[in-house]
Coordinates of C-alpha atoms in Angstrom, one line a residue:
M1 CA -50.5 95.3 -78.5
N2 CA -50.2 92.5 -81.1
I3 CA -48.0 93.5 -84.0
A4 CA -47.6 92.0 -87.5
V5 CA -44.8 93.0 -89.9
I6 CA -44.9 92.2 -93.6
G7 CA -41.4 91.6 -95.1
S8 CA -38.4 90.0 -93.4
G9 CA -35.7 92.0 -95.0
T10 CA -33.5 94.3 -93.1
M11 CA -36.2 96.9 -92.4
G12 CA -39.0 94.5 -91.6
S13 CA -36.8 92.4 -89.3
G14 CA -35.6 95.5 -87.6
I15 CA -39.1 96.7 -86.9
A16 CA -40.1 93.3 -85.6
Q17 CA -37.0 93.4 -83.3
I18 CA -38.1 96.8 -81.9
A19 CA -41.7 95.6 -81.2
A20 CA -40.5 92.3 -79.6
T21 CA -38.0 94.2 -77.4
H22 CA -40.9 96.3 -76.1
N23 CA -42.9 93.1 -75.2
C24 CA -45.3 93.2 -78.1
P25 CA -46.2 89.7 -79.5
T26 CA -45.1 90.0 -83.1
V27 CA -45.7 88.0 -86.3
L28 CA -43.0 88.5 -89.0
Y29 CA -44.4 87.4 -92.3
D30 CA -42.7 86.7 -95.6
I31 CA -43.6 84.6 -98.6
N32 CA -40.0 83.4 -98.8
K33 CA -39.3 80.7 -96.1
E34 CA -35.5 81.1 -96.7
A35 CA -35.7 84.8 -96.0
L36 CA -37.5 84.1 -92.8
E37 CA -34.8 81.7 -91.7
K38 CA -32.1 84.2 -92.5
S39 CA -34.0 86.9 -90.5
K40 CA -34.1 84.5 -87.5
E41 CA -30.4 83.7 -87.8
K42 CA -29.5 87.4 -88.1
L43 CA -31.5 88.3 -85.0
E44 CA -29.7 85.6 -83.1
K45 CA -26.3 87.2 -84.0
I46 CA -27.6 90.7 -83.2
L47 CA -28.9 89.7 -79.8
N48 CA -25.6 87.9 -79.0
R49 CA -23.7 91.0 -79.8
L50 CA -26.0 93.0 -77.5
I51 CA -25.2 90.5 -74.7
E52 CA -21.5 90.9 -75.3
K53 CA -21.8 94.7 -75.0
G54 CA -23.9 94.4 -71.8
R55 CA -27.0 95.9 -73.4
I56 CA -29.2 92.9 -72.6
D57 CA -28.9 89.7 -70.7
E58 CA -29.7 86.1 -71.7
S59 CA -33.2 86.3 -70.2
Q60 CA -34.0 89.4 -72.3
K61 CA -32.7 87.8 -75.4
N62 CA -34.9 84.8 -74.9
N63 CA -37.9 87.0 -74.3
I64 CA -37.3 89.0 -77.5
Q65 CA -37.0 85.8 -79.5
Q66 CA -40.1 84.3 -77.9
N67 CA -42.1 87.4 -78.8
I68 CA -41.5 86.9 -82.5
K69 CA -43.4 84.3 -84.6
Y70 CA -41.9 83.7 -88.1
S71 CA -44.7 83.0 -90.5
Y72 CA -45.5 82.6 -94.2
D73 CA -49.2 82.4 -93.6
L74 CA -51.1 85.8 -93.6
N75 CA -53.9 84.2 -91.5
D76 CA -51.5 84.5 -88.5
F77 CA -52.4 88.2 -88.7
K78 CA -56.0 87.7 -87.4
D79 CA -55.2 88.9 -83.9
A80 CA -53.0 91.8 -84.9
S81 CA -53.8 95.3 -83.6
L82 CA -51.2 96.9 -85.9
V83 CA -49.8 95.7 -89.2
I84 CA -46.7 97.4 -90.6
E85 CA -45.7 96.7 -94.3
A86 CA -42.0 96.8 -95.2
I87 CA -41.6 95.4 -98.7
I88 CA -40.5 96.5 -102.1
E89 CA -41.3 100.1 -103.2
N90 CA -44.0 99.2 -105.7
L91 CA -47.4 100.8 -105.4
D92 CA -49.4 98.0 -107.1
I93 CA -47.7 95.2 -105.1
K94 CA -48.3 97.1 -101.8
K95 CA -52.0 97.7 -102.7
K96 CA -52.5 94.0 -103.4
V97 CA -50.9 93.0 -100.1
F98 CA -53.1 95.5 -98.2
H99 CA -56.2 94.2 -99.9
D100 CA -55.3 90.7 -98.8
V101 CA -54.4 91.8 -95.2
E102 CA -57.7 93.7 -94.7
S103 CA -59.7 90.6 -95.4
I104 CA -58.0 88.9 -92.5
V105 CA -57.5 91.4 -89.7
S106 CA -60.1 92.8 -87.4
P107 CA -62.1 96.0 -88.3
D108 CA -60.2 97.9 -85.6
C109 CA -56.7 96.9 -86.7
I110 CA -54.4 99.7 -87.9
I111 CA -52.7 99.1 -91.2
A112 CA -49.5 101.0 -91.9
S113 CA -46.8 101.3 -94.5
N114 CA -43.1 101.9 -94.0
T115 CA -42.8 103.3 -97.6
S116 CA -40.1 106.0 -97.9
S117 CA -41.6 107.8 -100.9
L118 CA -45.0 106.5 -102.1
S119 CA -48.3 108.3 -101.5
I120 CA -49.9 107.2 -98.2
T121 CA -53.3 108.5 -99.5
S122 CA -53.0 106.4 -102.6
L123 CA -52.2 103.3 -100.6
A124 CA -55.0 104.0 -98.2
G125 CA -57.4 104.1 -101.2
S126 CA -56.8 100.4 -101.7
L127 CA -58.7 99.6 -98.4
R128 CA -62.4 99.3 -97.7
K129 CA -61.7 101.3 -94.5
P130 CA -59.0 103.8 -95.6
E131 CA -59.5 105.7 -92.3
R132 CA -57.5 102.9 -90.5
F133 CA -54.4 103.5 -92.7
I134 CA -51.2 105.5 -91.9
G135 CA -47.6 105.8 -92.9
L136 CA -44.9 104.9 -90.3
H137 CA -41.5 105.6 -91.9
F138 CA -38.6 104.0 -89.9
F139 CA -35.0 104.6 -90.9
N140 CA -32.3 102.0 -91.4
P141 CA -31.1 100.3 -89.2
A142 CA -34.5 100.6 -87.5
P143 CA -33.4 99.4 -84.0
L144 CA -30.7 102.1 -83.9
M145 CA -32.1 105.1 -85.7
K146 CA -34.3 107.2 -83.4
L147 CA -36.6 108.9 -86.0
V148 CA -39.9 107.7 -87.3
E149 CA -42.0 109.9 -89.6
I150 CA -45.7 109.7 -88.9
I151 CA -47.7 110.3 -92.1
P152 CA -51.5 110.4 -92.0
A153 CA -53.3 109.9 -95.3
L154 CA -56.0 112.3 -96.3
Q155 CA -58.5 109.7 -95.1
T156 CA -56.8 108.7 -91.8
A157 CA -58.9 109.1 -88.7
D158 CA -57.4 111.4 -86.0
H159 CA -57.5 108.7 -83.4
I160 CA -55.5 106.3 -85.6
T161 CA -52.8 109.0 -85.8
S162 CA -52.7 109.5 -82.1
T163 CA -52.8 105.8 -81.3
A164 CA -50.0 105.0 -83.7
R165 CA -47.8 107.9 -82.5
T166 CA -48.3 107.0 -78.8
L167 CA -47.2 103.4 -79.5
I168 CA -44.1 104.4 -81.5
D169 CA -43.2 107.0 -78.8
G170 CA -43.5 104.2 -76.3
W171 CA -40.9 102.2 -78.3
G172 CA -38.4 104.9 -77.5
K173 CA -38.5 106.6 -80.9
T174 CA -38.5 110.2 -81.8
T175 CA -41.6 110.9 -83.9
V176 CA -42.4 113.8 -86.3
L177 CA -45.7 114.5 -87.9
V178 CA -45.6 115.0 -91.7
K179 CA -48.1 115.9 -94.4
D180 CA -48.5 113.2 -97.1
T181 CA -46.1 114.8 -99.6
P182 CA -43.5 113.0 -101.9
G183 CA -40.4 112.1 -99.8
F184 CA -42.1 113.3 -96.6
I185 CA -39.5 115.3 -94.6
V186 CA -36.2 113.5 -94.8
N187 CA -36.3 112.1 -98.3
K188 CA -37.5 115.4 -99.7
V189 CA -35.1 117.7 -97.8
A190 CA -32.0 115.4 -98.3
R191 CA -32.2 115.2 -102.1
P192 CA -29.7 118.1 -102.7
F193 CA -27.2 116.3 -100.5
Y194 CA -26.9 113.6 -103.1
S195 CA -28.0 115.3 -106.3
E196 CA -26.0 118.5 -106.0
A197 CA -22.9 116.6 -105.0
I198 CA -23.2 114.4 -108.0
K199 CA -23.8 117.4 -110.2
I200 CA -20.6 119.0 -108.8
H201 CA -18.7 115.8 -109.5
E202 CA -20.0 115.7 -113.1
E203 CA -19.3 119.4 -113.8
T204 CA -15.9 119.8 -112.1
G205 CA -14.2 116.4 -112.3
L206 CA -13.7 116.4 -108.5
S207 CA -13.8 112.8 -107.3
P208 CA -16.4 111.3 -105.0
M209 CA -13.7 110.9 -102.4
Q210 CA -12.7 114.6 -102.6
I211 CA -16.3 115.8 -102.2
D212 CA -17.1 113.3 -99.4
E213 CA -14.0 114.3 -97.4
A214 CA -14.7 118.0 -97.8
L215 CA -18.3 117.6 -96.6
K216 CA -17.1 115.7 -93.6
T217 CA -14.1 117.9 -92.7
L218 CA -15.6 121.3 -93.6
G219 CA -19.3 120.6 -93.2
G220 CA -19.3 118.3 -90.2
F221 CA -21.3 115.5 -91.9
R222 CA -20.7 112.0 -90.6
M223 CA -20.7 110.5 -94.1
G224 CA -20.3 112.1 -97.5
P225 CA -23.0 111.8 -100.1
F226 CA -21.2 109.3 -102.3
E227 CA -20.3 106.9 -99.5
L228 CA -23.8 107.3 -98.1
T229 CA -25.5 106.4 -101.4
D230 CA -23.2 103.5 -101.8
Y231 CA -24.3 102.4 -98.3
I232 CA -28.0 102.9 -99.0
G233 CA -27.8 101.2 -102.4
H234 CA -28.2 103.0 -105.7
D235 CA -31.1 100.9 -106.6
V236 CA -32.9 102.3 -103.6
N237 CA -31.6 105.8 -103.6
Y238 CA -32.1 106.4 -107.3
V239 CA -35.6 105.1 -107.2
V240 CA -36.5 107.5 -104.3
T241 CA -35.0 110.4 -106.3
E242 CA -36.9 109.4 -109.4
T243 CA -40.1 108.9 -107.5
V244 CA -39.9 112.3 -105.8
W245 CA -39.1 114.0 -109.1
K246 CA -42.1 112.4 -110.9
A247 CA -44.4 113.1 -108.0
F248 CA -43.5 116.7 -108.0
Y249 CA -44.4 116.9 -111.7
Y250 CA -40.8 116.8 -112.9
D251 CA -39.6 119.7 -110.8
P252 CA -35.9 120.4 -111.9
R253 CA -34.9 120.6 -108.2
Y254 CA -35.3 116.8 -108.0
T255 CA -34.0 115.8 -111.4
P256 CA -32.1 112.4 -111.1
S257 CA -28.5 112.2 -112.4
F258 CA -27.4 110.1 -115.3
S259 CA -24.3 109.1 -113.4
Q260 CA -26.3 107.3 -110.7
K261 CA -28.7 105.8 -113.3
R262 CA -25.8 104.3 -115.2
L263 CA -24.5 102.7 -111.9
V264 CA -27.9 101.1 -111.4
E265 CA -28.0 99.9 -115.0
A266 CA -24.5 98.4 -114.6
G267 CA -25.4 96.6 -111.4
Y268 CA -23.0 98.8 -109.4
L269 CA -25.3 99.2 -106.5
G270 CA -22.8 100.2 -103.8
R271 CA -21.4 98.2 -100.9
K272 CA -23.9 95.3 -101.4
S273 CA -22.6 94.6 -104.9
G274 CA -19.0 95.4 -104.2
R275 CA -18.9 98.5 -106.4
G276 CA -20.7 101.9 -106.7
F277 CA -19.0 105.3 -106.7
Y278 CA -16.3 103.4 -104.8
N279 CA -14.8 100.0 -105.6
Y280 CA -15.1 97.8 -102.5
K281 CA -13.4 94.8 -104.2
E282 CA -10.1 96.6 -104.1
E283 CA -9.2 96.2 -100.4
N284 CA -6.1 98.4 -100.6
E285 CA -7.7 101.2 -102.7
S286 CA -5.4 104.1 -101.9
K287 CA -6.8 107.5 -100.7
E288 CA -6.6 110.2 -103.3
D289 CA -5.0 113.6 -102.6
L290 CA -7.6 115.7 -101.1
A291 CA -8.5 119.0 -102.8
D292 CA -7.4 122.2 -101.1
A293 CA -10.0 123.5 -98.5
N294 CA -10.2 126.9 -100.2
V295 CA -11.1 125.1 -103.4
M296 CA -13.7 122.9 -101.8
K297 CA -15.4 125.3 -99.4
P298 CA -17.6 127.0 -102.1
Y299 CA -18.9 123.5 -103.1
V300 CA -19.6 122.5 -99.5
D301 CA -21.4 125.9 -99.0
R302 CA -23.4 125.3 -102.2
I303 CA -24.7 121.9 -101.0
I304 CA -25.6 123.3 -97.5
I305 CA -27.4 126.3 -99.0
M306 CA -29.4 123.9 -101.3
L307 CA -30.3 121.8 -98.2
I308 CA -31.4 125.0 -96.3
N309 CA -33.5 126.1 -99.3
E310 CA -35.2 122.7 -99.5
A311 CA -36.0 122.7 -95.8
A312 CA -37.4 126.2 -96.2
D313 CA -39.6 125.1 -99.0
T314 CA -40.8 122.2 -96.9
L315 CA -41.8 124.7 -94.2
F316 CA -43.3 127.1 -96.8
K317 CA -45.6 124.3 -98.0
R318 CA -46.6 123.4 -94.4
I319 CA -45.4 119.8 -94.8
A320 CA -44.1 119.9 -91.2
T321 CA -43.3 122.3 -88.5
K322 CA -40.0 124.1 -88.2
G323 CA -39.0 122.1 -85.1
D324 CA -40.0 118.7 -86.7
I325 CA -38.0 119.5 -89.8
D326 CA -34.8 120.2 -87.9
L327 CA -35.4 117.2 -85.6
A328 CA -36.0 114.9 -88.6
M329 CA -32.7 115.9 -90.3
T330 CA -30.6 115.5 -87.2
K331 CA -32.2 112.3 -86.0
G332 CA -33.1 110.7 -89.3
V333 CA -29.9 111.3 -91.3
N334 CA -27.5 112.6 -88.5
Y335 CA -26.9 116.1 -89.9
P336 CA -24.5 118.0 -87.7
K337 CA -27.2 120.6 -86.9
G338 CA -30.7 121.5 -87.8
L339 CA -30.9 123.3 -91.2
F340 CA -32.9 126.3 -89.9
R341 CA -30.3 126.9 -87.1
W342 CA -27.7 126.6 -89.7
A343 CA -29.5 129.2 -91.8
D344 CA -29.6 131.6 -88.9
E345 CA -25.8 131.1 -88.4
I346 CA -25.1 131.9 -92.0
G347 CA -27.6 134.7 -92.2
I348 CA -30.9 134.6 -94.1
Q349 CA -29.9 137.3 -96.5
E350 CA -26.7 135.4 -97.3
C351 CA -28.7 132.3 -98.0
V352 CA -30.9 134.3 -100.5
D353 CA -27.8 135.8 -102.1
Q354 CA -26.2 132.4 -102.6
M355 CA -29.3 131.0 -104.1
D356 CA -29.7 134.0 -106.4
A357 CA -26.1 133.7 -107.5
L358 CA -26.7 130.0 -108.5
Y359 CA -29.8 130.9 -110.4
K360 CA -28.0 133.7 -112.2
E361 CA -25.2 131.2 -113.2
Y362 CA -27.5 128.4 -114.4
H363 CA -30.9 130.1 -115.2
S364 CA -32.6 126.9 -114.0
D365 CA -35.6 126.6 -111.6
R366 CA -33.5 124.1 -109.8
Y367 CA -31.9 127.1 -108.0
R368 CA -35.0 129.2 -107.3
C369 CA -35.0 130.6 -103.9
S370 CA -37.8 129.6 -101.5
P371 CA -40.3 132.5 -101.0
I372 CA -40.1 132.1 -97.2
L373 CA -36.3 132.9 -97.3
R374 CA -36.8 135.9 -99.5
K375 CA -39.6 137.2 -97.3
M376 CA -37.6 136.7 -94.1
A377 CA -34.6 138.4 -95.6
S378 CA -36.6 141.4 -96.5
Q379 CA -38.0 141.7 -93.0
N380 CA -34.6 140.9 -91.4
Q381 CA -36.0 137.9 -89.6
S382 CA -34.4 134.6 -88.4
F383 CA -35.9 131.2 -87.8
F384 CA -35.0 131.2 -84.1
A385 CA -34.8 134.3 -81.9

């Protein structure tokens, strides 16, 4: 299958690498010639490292490189069977690109977006044939992260969904099927990991390092929320939070934080700018004294319970299946265990009690307990037998 990718940034280049590795002739397009050249140089370095590690040989490297054509001419898409867009998260810009692409590709070509938060149905509406459109949400870095969220638009034809999913499965990815809802699975369910941690930081004065270390040592997470948002980039993470918040009609569960907004306004975007919640320009920045585990455990529990509640709400709204939600959170953001299995370990009634205690303390709908948890607790049920 001939693949075309729009955007030669980190994500677009990664998707092109995956396609080319699986012997798909691939066109990588960007309007910026310099960006294309950087993408080509970066792939050379990546492939050389894979050779050093014994993952590929010189012949495989050459084959991958030969499978990618770097282009700044959209007309090179004329033979594409699948086009995947991976550019800036701007609805109007994406719609304009899809309008231009549709005038070039064949009537049977599948057109897809890698958006992490925008409406797939709205994007599909920009096409003359919206039934050919679908969301394919890869995670960064795309060649390494196993998960891809498959998001049909309201208009997407069933055969488009099955064709796209079969292809991505064939690329060695783990796919989950998601209803077109703001944030899909991962970026909806993961919001409390960031936002509740920032709220605790704002309210208690506990440092980002203290909260990060507690979530790693007590919660088993690979990265804490502050170092993770610094890695993602606050310009990206904040926009996703704000987009989800607005798309859910300003639901207080997704309210962005002023602390993160101020970082964006200051240009403190995280690792890529040298400063975010942490200062990366100070090479010898000393580690702070970590807070006592007994002090930190209630805060770690609070974040975990909020994550479980958000996962339960996602299931309650039939956005995805129980299995796909747990799979998405372990494969997409490397959580130590699925949130529903975690809920079973804690006990559903205990989850409800902790949510109700938070609601009693704050009297905010941010802490409303999911109806599915309350119902399960009343019937003494668990997610898994």
